Short mmCIF file of C-alpha atoms in Angstrom, two decimals:
data_model
loop_
_atom_site.label_atom_id
_atom_site.label_comp_id
_atom_site.label_asym_id
_atom_site.label_seq_id
_atom_site.Cartn_x
_atom_site.Cartn_y
_atom_site.Cartn_z
CA MET A 1 -2.26 -15.85 32.08
CA GLY A 2 -3.98 -13.89 29.31
CA PHE A 3 -3.00 -11.74 26.36
CA LYS A 4 -1.06 -8.50 26.81
CA GLU A 5 -3.05 -5.68 28.36
CA GLN A 6 -4.28 -3.18 25.78
CA PRO A 7 -2.97 0.33 26.58
CA LYS A 8 -5.60 3.02 27.02
CA GLY A 9 -6.46 5.39 24.22
CA PHE A 10 -6.86 3.17 21.13
CA ALA A 11 -10.55 3.93 20.56
CA THR A 12 -9.97 7.63 21.20
CA LYS A 13 -7.27 7.75 18.52
CA ALA A 14 -9.50 5.85 16.10
CA ILE A 15 -12.22 8.45 16.51
CA HIS A 16 -10.18 11.65 16.64
CA VAL A 17 -6.78 11.42 14.88
CA GLY A 18 -6.93 13.10 11.48
CA GLN A 19 -10.56 14.09 11.98
CA ASP A 20 -10.22 17.66 13.35
CA PRO A 21 -13.16 19.78 12.07
CA GLU A 22 -10.91 22.86 12.04
CA GLN A 23 -9.08 21.56 8.95
CA TRP A 24 -12.20 22.22 6.85
CA ASN A 25 -13.67 25.65 6.07
CA SER A 26 -17.11 24.33 6.99
CA ALA A 27 -15.84 22.84 10.31
CA CYS A 28 -17.80 19.67 9.50
CA VAL A 29 -17.48 17.07 12.26
CA ILE A 30 -17.30 14.13 9.84
CA PRO A 31 -14.59 14.53 7.16
CA PRO A 32 -16.08 15.16 3.71
CA ILE A 33 -15.65 13.01 0.62
CA THR A 34 -13.43 14.95 -1.81
CA MET A 35 -14.22 13.48 -5.22
CA SER A 36 -12.39 16.07 -7.34
CA THR A 37 -9.62 14.60 -9.47
CA ASN A 38 -7.69 17.87 -9.70
CA PHE A 39 -7.13 21.03 -7.66
CA LYS A 40 -6.86 24.69 -8.67
CA GLN A 41 -3.41 26.20 -8.32
CA ASP A 42 -2.77 29.76 -7.09
CA ALA A 43 -0.07 30.21 -9.72
CA PRO A 44 1.94 27.86 -11.94
CA GLY A 45 3.61 25.39 -9.57
CA GLN A 46 1.97 26.93 -6.51
CA ASN A 47 -0.64 24.70 -4.89
CA ARG A 48 -2.31 24.22 -1.52
CA GLY A 49 -1.00 20.71 -0.95
CA TYR A 50 -2.92 18.96 -3.70
CA ILE A 51 -2.42 18.80 -7.47
CA TYR A 52 -3.97 15.59 -8.83
CA SER A 53 -5.94 13.08 -6.80
CA ARG A 54 -3.68 10.13 -7.65
CA GLY A 55 -0.82 11.93 -5.92
CA GLY A 56 -2.82 13.14 -2.94
CA ASN A 57 -6.40 13.51 -1.82
CA PRO A 58 -7.83 15.08 1.36
CA THR A 59 -10.14 12.15 2.14
CA ARG A 60 -7.31 9.67 1.62
CA ASN A 61 -4.99 11.69 3.84
CA VAL A 62 -7.54 11.63 6.68
CA LEU A 63 -7.61 7.83 6.53
CA GLN A 64 -3.84 7.53 6.27
CA GLN A 65 -3.32 9.67 9.36
CA CYS A 66 -5.83 7.70 11.40
CA MET A 67 -4.51 4.32 10.26
CA ALA A 68 -0.93 5.30 11.12
CA ALA A 69 -1.92 6.46 14.60
CA LEU A 70 -3.49 3.09 15.41
CA ASP A 71 -0.14 1.39 14.75
CA ASN A 72 1.71 4.14 16.67
CA ALA A 73 3.38 4.84 13.34
CA ARG A 74 4.62 8.09 11.84
CA TYR A 75 3.25 7.34 8.38
CA GLY A 76 0.44 5.48 6.68
CA LEU A 77 -0.31 4.86 3.00
CA VAL A 78 -3.34 3.20 1.45
CA PHE A 79 -3.60 1.32 -1.83
CA SER A 80 -6.26 -0.06 -4.13
CA SER A 81 -6.08 -3.53 -2.51
CA GLY A 82 -4.03 -5.61 -0.11
CA LEU A 83 -2.14 -7.10 -3.05
CA GLY A 84 -1.68 -3.56 -4.34
CA ALA A 85 0.14 -2.75 -1.11
CA THR A 86 2.25 -5.91 -1.50
CA THR A 87 3.03 -4.93 -5.09
CA ALA A 88 4.26 -1.53 -3.93
CA VAL A 89 6.64 -3.21 -1.47
CA LEU A 90 7.94 -5.60 -4.13
CA THR A 91 8.58 -2.78 -6.61
CA MET A 92 11.09 -1.29 -4.18
CA LEU A 93 13.27 -4.26 -5.12
CA SER A 94 15.44 -4.78 -8.21
CA ARG A 95 16.23 -7.69 -10.48
CA GLY A 96 18.39 -10.23 -8.66
CA ASP A 97 17.14 -9.34 -5.19
CA HIS A 98 16.05 -12.15 -2.89
CA ILE A 99 13.03 -12.43 -0.58
CA VAL A 100 12.65 -14.61 2.51
CA MET A 101 8.98 -15.57 2.74
CA GLY A 102 6.96 -17.41 5.34
CA ASP A 103 5.91 -20.76 3.89
CA ASP A 104 2.27 -20.39 4.94
CA VAL A 105 0.96 -17.14 3.48
CA TYR A 106 -2.17 -15.86 1.80
CA GLY A 107 -2.68 -17.61 -1.54
CA GLY A 108 -2.70 -14.32 -3.46
CA THR A 109 0.68 -13.37 -1.99
CA ASN A 110 2.06 -16.80 -2.89
CA ARG A 111 0.77 -16.43 -6.46
CA LEU A 112 2.16 -12.89 -6.80
CA ILE A 113 5.63 -14.07 -5.76
CA ARG A 114 5.73 -17.33 -7.72
CA GLN A 115 4.04 -16.23 -10.94
CA VAL A 116 4.83 -12.50 -11.21
CA ALA A 117 7.80 -11.45 -9.06
CA THR A 118 10.00 -14.34 -10.19
CA ARG A 119 9.25 -13.52 -13.84
CA LEU A 120 10.59 -10.01 -13.18
CA GLY A 121 13.88 -11.31 -11.83
CA LEU A 122 13.22 -11.57 -8.09
CA THR A 123 13.87 -14.81 -6.22
CA ALA A 124 12.24 -16.11 -3.05
CA THR A 125 12.79 -18.78 -0.43
CA PHE A 126 9.71 -20.03 1.43
CA VAL A 127 10.50 -21.09 4.98
CA ASP A 128 8.73 -22.04 8.20
CA ALA A 129 9.18 -18.90 10.29
CA THR A 130 8.39 -20.77 13.50
CA ASN A 131 11.69 -22.64 13.03
CA LEU A 132 14.32 -19.99 13.78
CA GLU A 133 17.28 -22.01 12.52
CA SER A 134 15.58 -22.77 9.20
CA PHE A 135 14.65 -19.12 8.97
CA ARG A 136 18.26 -18.03 9.54
CA ALA A 137 19.50 -20.51 6.93
CA ALA A 138 17.19 -19.02 4.26
CA PHE A 139 19.13 -15.74 3.99
CA LYS A 140 21.47 -14.97 1.11
CA PRO A 141 23.83 -12.04 0.49
CA GLU A 142 21.26 -10.63 -1.94
CA THR A 143 18.30 -10.85 0.49
CA LYS A 144 16.55 -7.47 0.57
CA LEU A 145 13.08 -8.27 1.92
CA VAL A 146 11.55 -10.47 4.61
CA TRP A 147 7.79 -11.02 4.30
CA LEU A 148 6.06 -12.50 7.33
CA GLU A 149 2.55 -13.37 8.40
CA SER A 150 1.89 -13.94 12.09
CA PRO A 151 -0.45 -15.63 12.53
CA THR A 152 -0.24 -17.31 9.14
CA ASN A 153 -3.00 -18.00 6.65
CA PRO A 154 -4.60 -20.55 6.87
CA LEU A 155 -2.65 -22.64 9.41
CA LEU A 156 -2.47 -19.94 12.12
CA LYS A 157 1.20 -20.45 12.94
CA VAL A 158 2.57 -17.71 15.21
CA GLY A 159 6.10 -16.45 14.61
CA ASP A 160 8.26 -14.72 17.20
CA ILE A 161 8.43 -11.35 15.45
CA LYS A 162 11.12 -9.87 17.73
CA ALA A 163 13.38 -12.88 17.23
CA LEU A 164 12.73 -12.97 13.47
CA VAL A 165 13.58 -9.28 13.15
CA GLN A 166 16.79 -9.79 15.13
CA ILE A 167 17.86 -12.70 12.91
CA SER A 168 17.03 -10.63 9.83
CA ARG A 169 19.21 -7.73 11.02
CA GLU A 170 22.09 -10.08 11.88
CA SER A 171 21.84 -11.81 8.49
CA CYS A 172 21.48 -8.76 6.21
CA LYS A 173 22.15 -5.26 7.48
CA ASP A 174 19.81 -3.36 5.13
CA VAL A 175 16.99 -5.91 4.82
CA ILE A 176 13.40 -4.64 5.03
CA VAL A 177 11.13 -6.63 7.35
CA ALA A 178 7.43 -6.47 6.46
CA VAL A 179 4.67 -8.10 8.52
CA ASP A 180 1.21 -8.76 7.11
CA ASN A 181 -1.01 -7.91 10.09
CA THR A 182 -4.37 -8.44 8.36
CA PHE A 183 -5.61 -11.19 10.71
CA LEU A 184 -5.03 -9.25 13.94
CA THR A 185 -5.23 -5.56 12.95
CA SER A 186 -3.49 -2.81 14.88
CA TYR A 187 -5.88 -3.43 17.76
CA PHE A 188 -4.50 -6.87 18.63
CA GLN A 189 -0.91 -6.60 17.34
CA ARG A 190 1.45 -3.75 16.46
CA PRO A 191 4.53 -5.20 14.71
CA LEU A 192 6.38 -1.87 14.49
CA GLU A 193 6.72 -2.08 18.26
CA LEU A 194 8.32 -5.51 17.78
CA GLY A 195 10.94 -4.17 15.36
CA ALA A 196 9.32 -4.55 11.94
CA ASP A 197 9.92 -1.89 9.27
CA LEU A 198 6.56 -2.16 7.51
CA VAL A 199 3.12 -3.33 8.62
CA CYS A 200 0.93 -4.34 5.70
CA TYR A 201 -2.83 -4.83 5.60
CA SER A 202 -5.66 -5.96 3.49
CA LEU A 203 -7.92 -3.23 4.85
CA THR A 204 -10.71 -5.09 3.06
CA LYS A 205 -10.87 -7.43 6.03
CA TYR A 206 -11.20 -6.43 9.70
CA MET A 207 -10.03 -2.83 9.40
CA ASN A 208 -13.01 -2.04 7.18
CA GLY A 209 -15.08 -4.89 8.55
CA HIS A 210 -18.22 -4.40 6.46
CA THR A 211 -17.42 -6.47 3.33
CA ASP A 212 -18.00 -3.51 1.03
CA VAL A 213 -14.51 -2.12 0.24
CA VAL A 214 -11.36 -3.57 -1.35
CA MET A 215 -8.27 -1.72 -0.08
CA GLY A 216 -4.75 -2.21 1.26
CA GLY A 217 -2.55 -0.24 3.62
CA ILE A 218 1.01 0.08 4.94
CA THR A 219 2.27 1.81 8.09
CA MET A 220 5.89 2.66 8.89
CA ASN A 221 8.21 4.93 10.88
CA CYS A 222 11.16 5.24 8.49
CA ASP A 223 11.31 8.49 6.48
CA LYS A 224 13.15 6.85 3.56
CA LEU A 225 10.71 3.95 3.29
CA TYR A 226 7.79 6.37 3.40
CA ASP A 227 9.28 8.51 0.62
CA ARG A 228 9.93 5.46 -1.55
CA LEU A 229 6.47 3.99 -1.04
CA LYS A 230 4.73 7.35 -1.45
CA PHE A 231 6.51 7.74 -4.78
CA LEU A 232 5.41 4.24 -5.83
CA GLN A 233 1.83 4.80 -4.64
CA ASN A 234 1.59 7.68 -7.12
CA SER A 235 3.81 6.27 -9.88
CA LEU A 236 2.11 2.87 -9.98
CA GLY A 237 -1.33 4.42 -9.67
CA ILE A 238 -2.57 1.81 -7.19
CA VAL A 239 -4.68 4.21 -5.14
CA PRO A 240 -8.17 3.73 -3.69
CA SER A 241 -11.12 5.99 -4.43
CA PRO A 242 -12.03 8.83 -2.05
CA PHE A 243 -15.40 7.20 -1.36
CA ASP A 244 -13.72 3.94 -0.31
CA CYS A 245 -11.32 5.90 1.91
CA TYR A 246 -14.30 7.58 3.55
CA GLN A 247 -15.87 4.18 4.29
CA VAL A 248 -12.72 2.68 5.82
CA ASN A 249 -12.13 5.82 7.88
CA ARG A 250 -15.69 5.40 9.18
CA SER A 251 -15.09 1.72 9.97
CA LEU A 252 -11.97 2.39 12.04
CA LYS A 253 -14.18 4.23 14.54
CA THR A 254 -15.70 0.90 15.68
CA LEU A 255 -12.62 -1.30 15.21
CA SER A 256 -11.98 -1.91 18.91
CA LEU A 257 -15.61 -2.80 19.60
CA ARG A 258 -15.81 -5.13 16.63
CA MET A 259 -12.54 -6.90 17.37
CA GLU A 260 -13.51 -7.58 20.98
CA GLN A 261 -16.75 -9.20 19.81
CA HIS A 262 -15.03 -11.17 17.03
CA GLN A 263 -12.58 -12.46 19.63
CA ALA A 264 -15.26 -13.48 22.12
CA ASN A 265 -17.43 -15.22 19.52
CA ALA A 266 -14.56 -17.05 17.85
CA LEU A 267 -13.20 -18.39 21.12
CA LYS A 268 -16.62 -19.82 22.03
CA VAL A 269 -16.92 -21.44 18.61
CA ALA A 270 -13.35 -22.79 18.76
CA LYS A 271 -13.91 -24.34 22.18
CA PHE A 272 -17.09 -25.99 20.95
CA LEU A 273 -15.31 -27.42 17.91
CA GLU A 274 -12.45 -28.70 20.06
CA SER A 275 -14.97 -30.65 22.15
CA HIS A 276 -16.76 -32.21 19.17
CA ASP A 277 -16.14 -35.84 18.23
CA PHE A 278 -16.16 -35.19 14.48
CA VAL A 279 -13.39 -32.56 14.68
CA GLU A 280 -9.80 -33.76 14.38
CA LYS A 281 -7.98 -30.59 15.44
CA VAL A 282 -8.62 -26.88 15.99
CA LEU A 283 -6.02 -24.23 15.07
CA HIS A 284 -6.68 -21.15 17.21
CA PRO A 285 -3.83 -19.25 18.94
CA GLY A 286 -6.11 -18.44 21.86
CA LEU A 287 -6.51 -22.10 22.80
CA PRO A 288 -3.94 -23.74 25.12
CA SER A 289 -3.72 -26.60 22.60
CA HIS A 290 -2.13 -24.30 20.00
CA PRO A 291 1.64 -24.98 19.69
CA GLN A 292 2.50 -21.27 19.93
CA HIS A 293 -0.18 -20.36 22.46
CA GLN A 294 2.25 -18.91 25.01
CA LEU A 295 4.01 -16.86 22.35
CA ALA A 296 0.65 -15.49 21.18
CA LEU A 297 -0.18 -14.45 24.74
CA ALA A 298 3.16 -12.69 25.14
CA GLN A 299 3.22 -10.99 21.72
CA THR A 300 -0.36 -9.87 21.08
CA TYR A 301 -3.22 -8.06 22.77
CA GLY A 302 -5.81 -10.66 21.78
CA TYR A 303 -7.04 -12.62 18.81
CA SER A 304 -9.56 -12.04 16.04
CA GLY A 305 -12.34 -14.17 14.58
CA VAL A 306 -10.53 -16.18 11.91
CA PHE A 307 -9.23 -19.67 12.59
CA SER A 308 -9.11 -23.13 11.03
CA PHE A 309 -9.95 -26.69 11.97
CA TYR A 310 -9.62 -30.19 10.54
CA ILE A 311 -12.84 -32.09 10.16
CA LYS A 312 -12.69 -35.88 10.31
CA GLY A 313 -12.77 -37.39 6.86
CA ASP A 314 -11.86 -35.72 3.59
CA LEU A 315 -13.47 -33.74 0.77
CA PRO A 316 -16.89 -35.47 0.96
CA GLN A 317 -17.19 -34.63 4.67
CA SER A 318 -15.84 -31.06 4.42
CA SER A 319 -18.08 -30.35 1.43
CA ALA A 320 -21.13 -31.72 3.21
CA PHE A 321 -20.33 -29.58 6.25
CA LEU A 322 -19.93 -26.41 4.21
CA LYS A 323 -23.10 -27.02 2.20
CA ALA A 324 -25.13 -27.64 5.36
CA LEU A 325 -24.25 -24.34 7.02
CA LYS A 326 -27.08 -21.80 7.19
CA LEU A 327 -25.64 -18.76 9.01
CA PHE A 328 -22.05 -19.13 7.79
CA SER A 329 -21.84 -18.20 4.09
CA LEU A 330 -19.57 -20.32 1.91
CA ALA A 331 -17.36 -17.52 0.58
CA GLU A 332 -13.78 -16.33 0.39
CA SER A 333 -12.37 -13.40 2.38
CA LEU A 334 -12.80 -12.71 6.08
CA GLY A 335 -13.16 -10.00 8.70
CA GLY A 336 -16.66 -8.74 8.01
CA TYR A 337 -19.50 -8.60 10.51
CA GLU A 338 -21.00 -11.70 8.88
CA SER A 339 -19.67 -15.24 9.44
CA LEU A 340 -17.96 -17.03 6.57
CA ALA A 341 -16.57 -20.51 5.96
CA GLU A 342 -14.31 -21.76 3.19
CA LEU A 343 -12.10 -24.63 2.04
CA PRO A 344 -8.57 -23.23 1.49
CA SER A 345 -7.34 -26.19 -0.60
CA ILE A 346 -9.91 -25.46 -3.31
CA MET A 347 -10.65 -21.79 -2.71
CA THR A 348 -8.23 -19.20 -1.24
CA HIS A 349 -5.08 -21.34 -1.54
CA ALA A 350 -5.81 -23.26 -4.74
CA SER A 351 -2.95 -21.40 -6.49
CA VAL A 352 -0.41 -22.79 -4.00
CA PRO A 353 1.37 -25.74 -5.67
CA ALA A 354 -0.22 -29.06 -4.72
CA GLU A 355 3.01 -30.46 -3.28
CA ASP A 356 3.37 -27.41 -1.06
CA ARG A 357 -0.22 -27.66 0.14
CA LYS A 358 0.39 -31.28 1.03
CA ALA A 359 3.62 -30.51 2.88
CA LEU A 360 2.01 -27.68 4.81
CA GLY A 361 -1.10 -29.63 5.74
CA ILE A 362 -3.60 -27.65 3.65
CA SER A 363 -5.71 -30.69 2.98
CA ASP A 364 -9.32 -31.08 1.84
CA ALA A 365 -10.24 -31.60 5.50
CA LEU A 366 -8.97 -28.14 6.55
CA ILE A 367 -11.79 -25.61 6.95
CA ARG A 368 -11.24 -21.92 7.65
CA LEU A 369 -13.87 -19.93 9.54
CA SER A 370 -14.31 -16.19 9.84
CA VAL A 371 -16.54 -15.83 12.88
CA GLY A 372 -18.71 -12.73 12.67
CA LEU A 373 -20.73 -10.65 15.09
CA GLU A 374 -23.88 -12.75 15.29
CA ASP A 375 -24.95 -14.33 18.58
CA ALA A 376 -22.34 -16.99 19.37
CA GLU A 377 -24.96 -19.52 20.46
CA ASP A 378 -26.66 -19.32 17.05
CA LEU A 379 -23.34 -19.84 15.28
CA ILE A 380 -22.55 -22.87 17.43
CA ASP A 381 -25.96 -24.37 16.68
CA ASP A 382 -25.35 -23.84 12.96
CA ILE A 383 -21.97 -25.60 13.15
CA LYS A 384 -23.35 -28.43 15.27
CA ASN A 385 -26.07 -29.13 12.73
CA ALA A 386 -23.59 -29.04 9.84
CA LEU A 387 -21.23 -31.42 11.65
CA ASP A 388 -24.12 -33.81 12.21
CA VAL A 389 -24.80 -33.78 8.49
CA ALA A 390 -21.13 -34.32 7.61
CA ALA A 391 -20.79 -37.21 10.04
CA LYS A 392 -23.47 -39.14 8.15
CA VAL A 393 -21.66 -38.93 4.78
#
């Protein structure tokens, strides 16, 4: 049994939706970069759809249309970063509102909730979303938002999105369910089809895929949520530049090709690591050894290039491994064409409280890889050599 079969038409939508040359006077095939900050009006209060570039921009709209289509969504909005998108969602809430959060989330999201949102009067309960009873017990009468990652970062836990949405609806009628889909992209998972209200992205990662843009995005079907978030996009001013929108729009054209290669390379690397004597455990939803492997097969169309593993030993061994790598760069982030490696306990998830890291299993032996588009055999050789070095420490 494999992952769900990808319906036809994804690559065609990525190339054509929002890109019609007839929308431009020049009929240019590639949408132009509209850098103007303001737009001439025909008369006071009479405009041609654009007034000021923070509120709307032709290049940004092209990207938003294309991004929405890839999630089979009615609407898409882009923001200055992934955390900017998260901030927009949080600012829909009011003082006293409660959030149910997955316990294993991106470190920046954890920091935003614990150190910013709580100071503004929001409360949050962090819970293991793979435990449905614990998840149900986390709800309160004042719960207004559920924030999920599936798979999670960095432990790659897979939650049953349909079941989590159902519990959320049963627990709080008007709750908003948001799923951070950064790891899988709309190519491998489409949470709106599983019942979610919002799908959130760090477009910086796989959706752009070239490690040269910081941007976030949200897709949705609900008119009211779109109106609220569109208002906040403009009112908070957390918009990306037209040039960055042009680059991400370009990158979506090759998303399906890139994700297929990321998947193939990462699975080869993961299988090699699982067979190595100096590796304690590999966390990759595409491997039968993963505790939610069957759920991943049933819920998604495949898997990307980011996964984690435990090296034998502790900080001396993980540090030696990371320093010995030649093709993998020791750097934060993920999803670019180049391969990266990092130590979440000290890098991406250092802001997570130490006791929480310990409880979750984010130890100094946990290494996260973002497998790029290089030749898989070269990447495996690089890892093998680094493991040999680490084993001698």
